[in-house]
Amino acid sequence: MSTLRNSVRLIGNVGNNPEIKTLENDKKFAKFSLATNEGYTNSKGEKIQQTIWHNIVAYGSIVNVIEQHIEKGKQLAVEGKLTYREYLDKDKQQKTITEIVVDEIVLL
């Protein structure tokens, strides 16, 4: 049961081409958005489609896979953990961003 703690699994479409950066210690970092779609029928019988956007980040060797195979529109499955990061915007206002740090990617 311990593997279920802070575990996120999503299947969706890549929203933008991944942004790849090299960190100070020569390790690579990737980030991109992933769109998941959810549908339901409301009380009037109308079908409602909702798109939810997720911020995806990756470090280490998985970045090589992302760099070579992931592009906007590609459907994939990701598994990772949910994290929160705080930063100051240009107006010195504190912002919090939710990200999924990916451990595994499956191309669909």
PDB file of C-alpha atoms in Angstrom:
ATOM      1  CA  MET A   1       0.000   0.000   0.000  1.00  0.00           C
ATOM      2  CA  SER A   2       2.932   2.370   0.504  1.00  0.00           C
ATOM      3  CA  THR A   3       3.363   2.736  -3.276  1.00  0.00           C
ATOM      4  CA  LEU A   4      -0.044   4.432  -3.436  1.00  0.00           C
ATOM      5  CA  ARG A   5       1.078   7.390  -1.354  1.00  0.00           C
ATOM      6  CA  ASN A   6       1.270  10.563  -3.388  1.00  0.00           C
ATOM      7  CA  SER A   7       0.893   8.680  -6.649  1.00  0.00           C
ATOM      8  CA  VAL A   8      -0.635  10.292  -9.743  1.00  0.00           C
ATOM      9  CA  ARG A   9      -1.497   8.531 -12.993  1.00  0.00           C
ATOM     10  CA  LEU A  10      -2.868  10.427 -15.982  1.00  0.00           C
ATOM     11  CA  ILE A  11      -3.636   9.741 -19.623  1.00  0.00           C
ATOM     12  CA  GLY A  12      -3.892  12.801 -21.801  1.00  0.00           C
ATOM     13  CA  ASN A  13      -2.617  14.833 -24.722  1.00  0.00           C
ATOM     14  CA  VAL A  14       0.521  16.973 -24.642  1.00  0.00           C
ATOM     15  CA  GLY A  15      -0.474  20.645 -24.799  1.00  0.00           C
ATOM     16  CA  ASN A  16       2.829  22.150 -25.922  1.00  0.00           C
ATOM     17  CA  ASN A  17       6.218  20.989 -27.111  1.00  0.00           C
ATOM     18  CA  PRO A  18       8.360  20.174 -24.067  1.00  0.00           C
ATOM     19  CA  GLU A  19      10.733  22.821 -22.817  1.00  0.00           C
ATOM     20  CA  ILE A  20      14.127  21.226 -22.133  1.00  0.00           C
ATOM     21  CA  LYS A  21      16.704  22.991 -19.964  1.00  0.00           C
ATOM     22  CA  THR A  22      20.090  22.038 -18.593  1.00  0.00           C
ATOM     23  CA  LEU A  23      20.577  22.765 -14.905  1.00  0.00           C
ATOM     24  CA  GLU A  24      23.795  23.999 -13.267  1.00  0.00           C
ATOM     25  CA  ASN A  25      24.988  20.452 -12.546  1.00  0.00           C
ATOM     26  CA  ASP A  26      24.575  19.464 -16.251  1.00  0.00           C
ATOM     27  CA  LYS A  27      21.418  17.474 -15.500  1.00  0.00           C
ATOM     28  CA  LYS A  28      18.453  17.955 -17.807  1.00  0.00           C
ATOM     29  CA  PHE A  29      15.011  19.172 -16.850  1.00  0.00           C
ATOM     30  CA  ALA A  30      11.817  19.035 -18.950  1.00  0.00           C
ATOM     31  CA  LYS A  31       8.418  20.629 -18.529  1.00  0.00           C
ATOM     32  CA  PHE A  32       5.220  20.579 -20.563  1.00  0.00           C
ATOM     33  CA  SER A  33       1.462  20.654 -20.099  1.00  0.00           C
ATOM     34  CA  LEU A  34      -0.866  17.671 -20.340  1.00  0.00           C
ATOM     35  CA  ALA A  35      -4.613  17.921 -21.020  1.00  0.00           C
ATOM     36  CA  THR A  36      -7.004  15.336 -19.634  1.00  0.00           C
ATOM     37  CA  ASN A  37     -10.639  15.236 -20.705  1.00  0.00           C
ATOM     38  CA  GLU A  38     -13.608  14.345 -18.569  1.00  0.00           C
ATOM     39  CA  GLY A  39     -17.168  14.038 -19.761  1.00  0.00           C
ATOM     40  CA  TYR A  40     -20.547  13.772 -18.079  1.00  0.00           C
ATOM     41  CA  THR A  41     -24.223  14.301 -18.801  1.00  0.00           C
ATOM     42  CA  ASN A  42     -25.900  17.125 -16.882  1.00  0.00           C
ATOM     43  CA  SER A  43     -29.453  17.151 -15.505  1.00  0.00           C
ATOM     44  CA  LYS A  44     -30.806  18.454 -18.848  1.00  0.00           C
ATOM     45  CA  GLY A  45     -29.329  15.468 -20.693  1.00  0.00           C
ATOM     46  CA  GLU A  46     -26.614  17.545 -22.331  1.00  0.00           C
ATOM     47  CA  LYS A  47     -23.163  16.030 -22.726  1.00  0.00           C
ATOM     48  CA  ILE A  48     -20.539  18.225 -21.094  1.00  0.00           C
ATOM     49  CA  GLN A  49     -16.829  17.884 -21.919  1.00  0.00           C
ATOM     50  CA  GLN A  50     -14.294  19.379 -19.514  1.00  0.00           C
ATOM     51  CA  THR A  51     -10.561  19.722 -20.151  1.00  0.00           C
ATOM     52  CA  ILE A  52      -8.188  19.886 -17.185  1.00  0.00           C
ATOM     53  CA  TRP A  53      -4.605  21.097 -17.674  1.00  0.00           C
ATOM     54  CA  HIS A  54      -1.708  19.662 -15.664  1.00  0.00           C
ATOM     55  CA  ASN A  55       1.872  20.933 -15.333  1.00  0.00           C
ATOM     56  CA  ILE A  56       4.315  18.077 -15.938  1.00  0.00           C
ATOM     57  CA  VAL A  57       8.024  18.177 -14.980  1.00  0.00           C
ATOM     58  CA  ALA A  58      10.757  15.568 -15.299  1.00  0.00           C
ATOM     59  CA  TYR A  59      14.386  15.193 -14.296  1.00  0.00           C
ATOM     60  CA  GLY A  60      17.188  12.774 -15.131  1.00  0.00           C
ATOM     61  CA  SER A  61      17.280  10.108 -17.818  1.00  0.00           C
ATOM     62  CA  ILE A  62      13.547  10.268 -18.592  1.00  0.00           C
ATOM     63  CA  VAL A  63      14.191  13.698 -20.124  1.00  0.00           C
ATOM     64  CA  ASN A  64      16.005  11.971 -23.024  1.00  0.00           C
ATOM     65  CA  VAL A  65      12.801  10.066 -23.853  1.00  0.00           C
ATOM     66  CA  ILE A  66      10.769  13.260 -23.641  1.00  0.00           C
ATOM     67  CA  GLU A  67      13.241  15.154 -25.818  1.00  0.00           C
ATOM     68  CA  GLN A  68      13.212  12.488 -28.550  1.00  0.00           C
ATOM     69  CA  HIS A  69       9.574  11.338 -28.593  1.00  0.00           C
ATOM     70  CA  ILE A  70       7.193  13.861 -27.017  1.00  0.00           C
ATOM     71  CA  GLU A  71       5.594  16.670 -28.988  1.00  0.00           C
ATOM     72  CA  LYS A  72       2.420  18.743 -28.894  1.00  0.00           C
ATOM     73  CA  GLY A  73      -0.714  16.663 -29.470  1.00  0.00           C
ATOM     74  CA  LYS A  74       0.876  13.283 -28.640  1.00  0.00           C
ATOM     75  CA  GLN A  75      -1.201  11.065 -26.342  1.00  0.00           C
ATOM     76  CA  LEU A  76       0.624   9.538 -23.394  1.00  0.00           C
ATOM     77  CA  ALA A  77       0.296   8.110 -19.927  1.00  0.00           C
ATOM     78  CA  VAL A  78       2.344   9.501 -17.062  1.00  0.00           C
ATOM     79  CA  GLU A  79       2.949   8.332 -13.538  1.00  0.00           C
ATOM     80  CA  GLY A  80       4.548  10.444 -10.846  1.00  0.00           C
ATOM     81  CA  LYS A  81       3.947  12.408  -7.694  1.00  0.00           C
ATOM     82  CA  LEU A  82       2.086  15.615  -6.934  1.00  0.00           C
ATOM     83  CA  THR A  83       4.227  18.534  -5.789  1.00  0.00           C
ATOM     84  CA  TYR A  84       3.732  22.201  -4.956  1.00  0.00           C
ATOM     85  CA  ARG A  85       6.220  24.968  -5.594  1.00  0.00           C
ATOM     86  CA  GLU A  86       6.139  28.597  -4.501  1.00  0.00           C
ATOM     87  CA  TYR A  87       7.755  31.545  -6.236  1.00  0.00           C
ATOM     88  CA  LEU A  88       7.560  35.344  -6.430  1.00  0.00           C
ATOM     89  CA  ASP A  89       6.123  36.794  -9.628  1.00  0.00           C
ATOM     90  CA  LYS A  90       7.399  39.987 -11.280  1.00  0.00           C
ATOM     91  CA  ASP A  91       5.212  42.068  -8.905  1.00  0.00           C
ATOM     92  CA  LYS A  92       6.741  40.313  -5.854  1.00  0.00           C
ATOM     93  CA  GLN A  93       3.476  38.446  -5.210  1.00  0.00           C
ATOM     94  CA  GLN A  94       3.863  34.909  -3.897  1.00  0.00           C
ATOM     95  CA  LYS A  95       2.381  32.283  -6.232  1.00  0.00           C
ATOM     96  CA  THR A  96       1.920  28.541  -5.792  1.00  0.00           C
ATOM     97  CA  ILE A  97       2.053  26.124  -8.687  1.00  0.00           C
ATOM     98  CA  THR A  98       0.987  22.484  -8.686  1.00  0.00           C
ATOM     99  CA  GLU A  99       3.141  20.102 -10.714  1.00  0.00           C
ATOM    100  CA  ILE A 100       3.408  16.395 -11.372  1.00  0.00           C
ATOM    101  CA  VAL A 101       6.996  15.140 -11.194  1.00  0.00           C
ATOM    102  CA  VAL A 102       7.070  12.227 -13.640  1.00  0.00           C
ATOM    103  CA  ASP A 103       8.712   8.883 -12.862  1.00  0.00           C
ATOM    104  CA  GLU A 104       7.396   6.988 -15.876  1.00  0.00           C
ATOM    105  CA  ILE A 105       5.995   7.792 -19.333  1.00  0.00           C
ATOM    106  CA  VAL A 106       4.214   5.479 -21.752  1.00  0.00           C
ATOM    107  CA  LEU A 107       3.657   6.624 -25.335  1.00  0.00           C
ATOM    108  CA  LEU A 108       0.169   5.728 -26.595  1.00  0.00           C
TER     109      LEU A 108
END
